[in-house]
Amino acid sequence: MRLGDGELAINFNAVEPGLFFKDDDTGLIKAGPTHVGATAPNASGVGFTSNSLGESWLDTTSTHVLKIYDGTAFRTAKAVVSRSAGQPSNPEDGQLHYDSSASNLLMYDATAAAWVTI
């Protein structure tokens, strides 16, 4: 059975729970919650071929980075700001980072592949 426009569906699966609804344009929309983990959520609704446009994921691989699904891939939501002793291992271009061990505010320049002191 397929959802009608505006109809709600609840997935109570422990791995990827969520509240979904169907719209008349993009298909299935995930209203929440945000997936938290080191790997992107990869489950699409039954009868749909991909994640929901606008679906969110808190990537915990290195620095906690919020990513949003744009219909093709999960993209980093700007601006990324972090704080820790030392520097994150997987920075994003333009990321601001406060290195608490050196008391420095840094910005990551992906072109130079380097942290720049601000």
mmCIF file of C-alpha atoms in Angstrom:
data_model
loop_
_atom_site.group_PDB
_atom_site.id
_atom_site.type_symbol
_atom_site.label_atom_id
_atom_site.label_comp_id
_atom_site.label_asym_id
_atom_site.label_seq_id
_atom_site.Cartn_x
_atom_site.Cartn_y
_atom_site.Cartn_z
ATOM 1 C CA MET A 1 0.000 0.000 0.000
ATOM 2 C CA ARG A 2 1.347 3.457 -0.914
ATOM 3 C CA LEU A 3 0.900 6.673 1.027
ATOM 4 C CA GLY A 4 -1.512 9.319 -0.236
ATOM 5 C CA ASP A 5 -0.480 13.004 -0.443
ATOM 6 C CA GLY A 6 -0.213 14.423 3.092
ATOM 7 C CA GLU A 7 -0.599 11.021 4.733
ATOM 8 C CA LEU A 8 1.680 10.330 7.724
ATOM 9 C CA ALA A 9 3.698 7.174 8.371
ATOM 10 C CA ILE A 10 5.697 6.254 11.470
ATOM 11 C CA ASN A 11 8.723 3.953 11.306
ATOM 12 C CA PHE A 12 9.451 2.637 14.794
ATOM 13 C CA ASN A 13 12.418 0.510 13.724
ATOM 14 C CA ALA A 14 15.178 0.943 16.350
ATOM 15 C CA VAL A 15 17.894 1.439 13.704
ATOM 16 C CA GLU A 16 16.286 4.328 11.776
ATOM 17 C CA PRO A 17 13.046 5.512 13.362
ATOM 18 C CA GLY A 18 11.221 8.444 11.850
ATOM 19 C CA LEU A 19 8.074 10.341 11.036
ATOM 20 C CA PHE A 20 7.377 10.570 7.306
ATOM 21 C CA PHE A 21 4.769 12.152 5.044
ATOM 22 C CA LYS A 22 4.173 12.159 1.304
ATOM 23 C CA ASP A 23 3.908 15.379 -0.666
ATOM 24 C CA ASP A 24 2.671 15.829 -4.238
ATOM 25 C CA ASP A 25 6.047 16.876 -5.640
ATOM 26 C CA THR A 26 9.216 15.299 -4.202
ATOM 27 C CA GLY A 27 7.749 12.104 -2.769
ATOM 28 C CA LEU A 28 8.510 10.892 0.720
ATOM 29 C CA ILE A 29 9.667 13.488 3.263
ATOM 30 C CA LYS A 30 11.301 12.517 6.562
ATOM 31 C CA ALA A 31 10.238 14.974 9.267
ATOM 32 C CA GLY A 32 12.542 13.599 11.945
ATOM 33 C CA PRO A 33 14.478 12.683 13.894
ATOM 34 C CA THR A 34 18.033 13.562 12.868
ATOM 35 C CA HIS A 35 20.147 10.424 12.343
ATOM 36 C CA VAL A 36 23.233 10.408 14.607
ATOM 37 C CA GLY A 37 26.221 8.194 13.748
ATOM 38 C CA ALA A 38 29.460 7.683 11.864
ATOM 39 C CA THR A 39 27.703 6.462 8.696
ATOM 40 C CA ALA A 40 24.969 8.171 6.707
ATOM 41 C CA PRO A 41 21.456 6.775 6.947
ATOM 42 C CA ASN A 42 20.849 4.680 3.861
ATOM 43 C CA ALA A 43 17.319 3.382 4.286
ATOM 44 C CA SER A 44 14.705 4.721 1.917
ATOM 45 C CA GLY A 45 10.996 4.306 2.387
ATOM 46 C CA VAL A 46 9.267 1.332 0.755
ATOM 47 C CA GLY A 47 8.520 2.236 -2.854
ATOM 48 C CA PHE A 48 11.059 5.099 -2.882
ATOM 49 C CA THR A 49 14.600 4.949 -4.254
ATOM 50 C CA SER A 50 16.591 7.293 -2.012
ATOM 51 C CA ASN A 51 16.765 9.218 1.232
ATOM 52 C CA SER A 52 14.323 12.093 1.735
ATOM 53 C CA LEU A 53 15.192 15.557 0.419
ATOM 54 C CA GLY A 54 16.146 17.644 3.475
ATOM 55 C CA GLU A 55 16.813 14.609 5.697
ATOM 56 C CA SER A 56 19.434 15.415 8.339
ATOM 57 C CA TRP A 57 22.398 13.450 9.689
ATOM 58 C CA LEU A 58 24.780 14.360 12.527
ATOM 59 C CA ASP A 59 28.061 12.806 11.316
ATOM 60 C CA THR A 60 30.114 11.729 14.348
ATOM 61 C CA THR A 61 33.151 10.500 12.366
ATOM 62 C CA SER A 62 35.501 13.212 13.683
ATOM 63 C CA THR A 63 34.046 16.580 14.600
ATOM 64 C CA HIS A 64 30.263 16.406 14.929
ATOM 65 C CA VAL A 65 29.092 17.840 11.587
ATOM 66 C CA LEU A 66 25.445 18.365 10.565
ATOM 67 C CA LYS A 67 24.747 17.207 6.999
ATOM 68 C CA ILE A 68 21.569 17.596 4.930
ATOM 69 C CA TYR A 69 20.463 15.370 2.020
ATOM 70 C CA ASP A 70 20.064 17.485 -1.145
ATOM 71 C CA GLY A 71 18.517 14.796 -3.340
ATOM 72 C CA THR A 72 21.894 13.455 -4.477
ATOM 73 C CA ALA A 73 24.182 13.328 -1.427
ATOM 74 C CA PHE A 74 24.518 14.463 2.170
ATOM 75 C CA ARG A 75 26.099 17.952 2.136
ATOM 76 C CA THR A 76 27.645 19.810 5.064
ATOM 77 C CA ALA A 77 25.383 22.455 6.522
ATOM 78 C CA LYS A 78 27.376 25.670 6.852
ATOM 79 C CA ALA A 79 28.907 27.002 9.096
ATOM 80 C CA VAL A 80 30.885 24.299 10.853
ATOM 81 C CA VAL A 81 32.366 25.303 14.205
ATOM 82 C CA SER A 82 34.210 23.015 16.622
ATOM 83 C CA ARG A 83 36.264 23.076 19.806
ATOM 84 C CA SER A 84 38.796 20.562 21.130
ATOM 85 C CA ALA A 85 42.432 20.145 22.118
ATOM 86 C CA GLY A 86 44.263 19.845 18.793
ATOM 87 C CA GLN A 87 42.711 19.897 15.332
ATOM 88 C CA PRO A 88 39.933 17.738 13.825
ATOM 89 C CA SER A 89 41.103 14.942 11.533
ATOM 90 C CA ASN A 90 38.429 15.434 8.828
ATOM 91 C CA PRO A 91 37.838 19.195 8.568
ATOM 92 C CA GLU A 92 35.442 20.904 6.159
ATOM 93 C CA ASP A 93 36.487 23.844 3.969
ATOM 94 C CA GLY A 94 35.850 27.066 5.903
ATOM 95 C CA GLN A 95 35.414 25.261 9.218
ATOM 96 C CA LEU A 96 36.139 27.385 12.288
ATOM 97 C CA HIS A 97 37.897 25.572 15.121
ATOM 98 C CA TYR A 98 39.014 26.672 18.569
ATOM 99 C CA ASP A 99 42.111 24.714 19.627
ATOM 100 C CA SER A 100 41.770 24.756 23.417
ATOM 101 C CA SER A 101 45.296 23.396 23.969
ATOM 102 C CA ALA A 102 46.901 26.342 22.120
ATOM 103 C CA SER A 103 44.165 28.952 22.714
ATOM 104 C CA ASN A 104 43.973 29.621 18.952
ATOM 105 C CA LEU A 105 41.012 30.271 16.666
ATOM 106 C CA LEU A 106 41.634 28.601 13.308
ATOM 107 C CA MET A 107 39.932 28.310 9.927
ATOM 108 C CA TYR A 108 40.469 25.382 7.556
ATOM 109 C CA ASP A 109 41.523 26.284 3.992
ATOM 110 C CA ALA A 110 40.824 23.236 1.800
ATOM 111 C CA THR A 111 42.734 24.709 -1.166
ATOM 112 C CA ALA A 112 45.920 24.884 0.918
ATOM 113 C CA ALA A 113 44.913 21.794 2.949
ATOM 114 C CA ALA A 114 45.928 23.701 6.075
ATOM 115 C CA TRP A 115 44.571 25.340 9.220
ATOM 116 C CA VAL A 116 45.050 29.127 9.227
ATOM 117 C CA THR A 117 45.236 31.075 12.497
ATOM 118 C CA ILE A 118 42.665 33.855 12.624
#
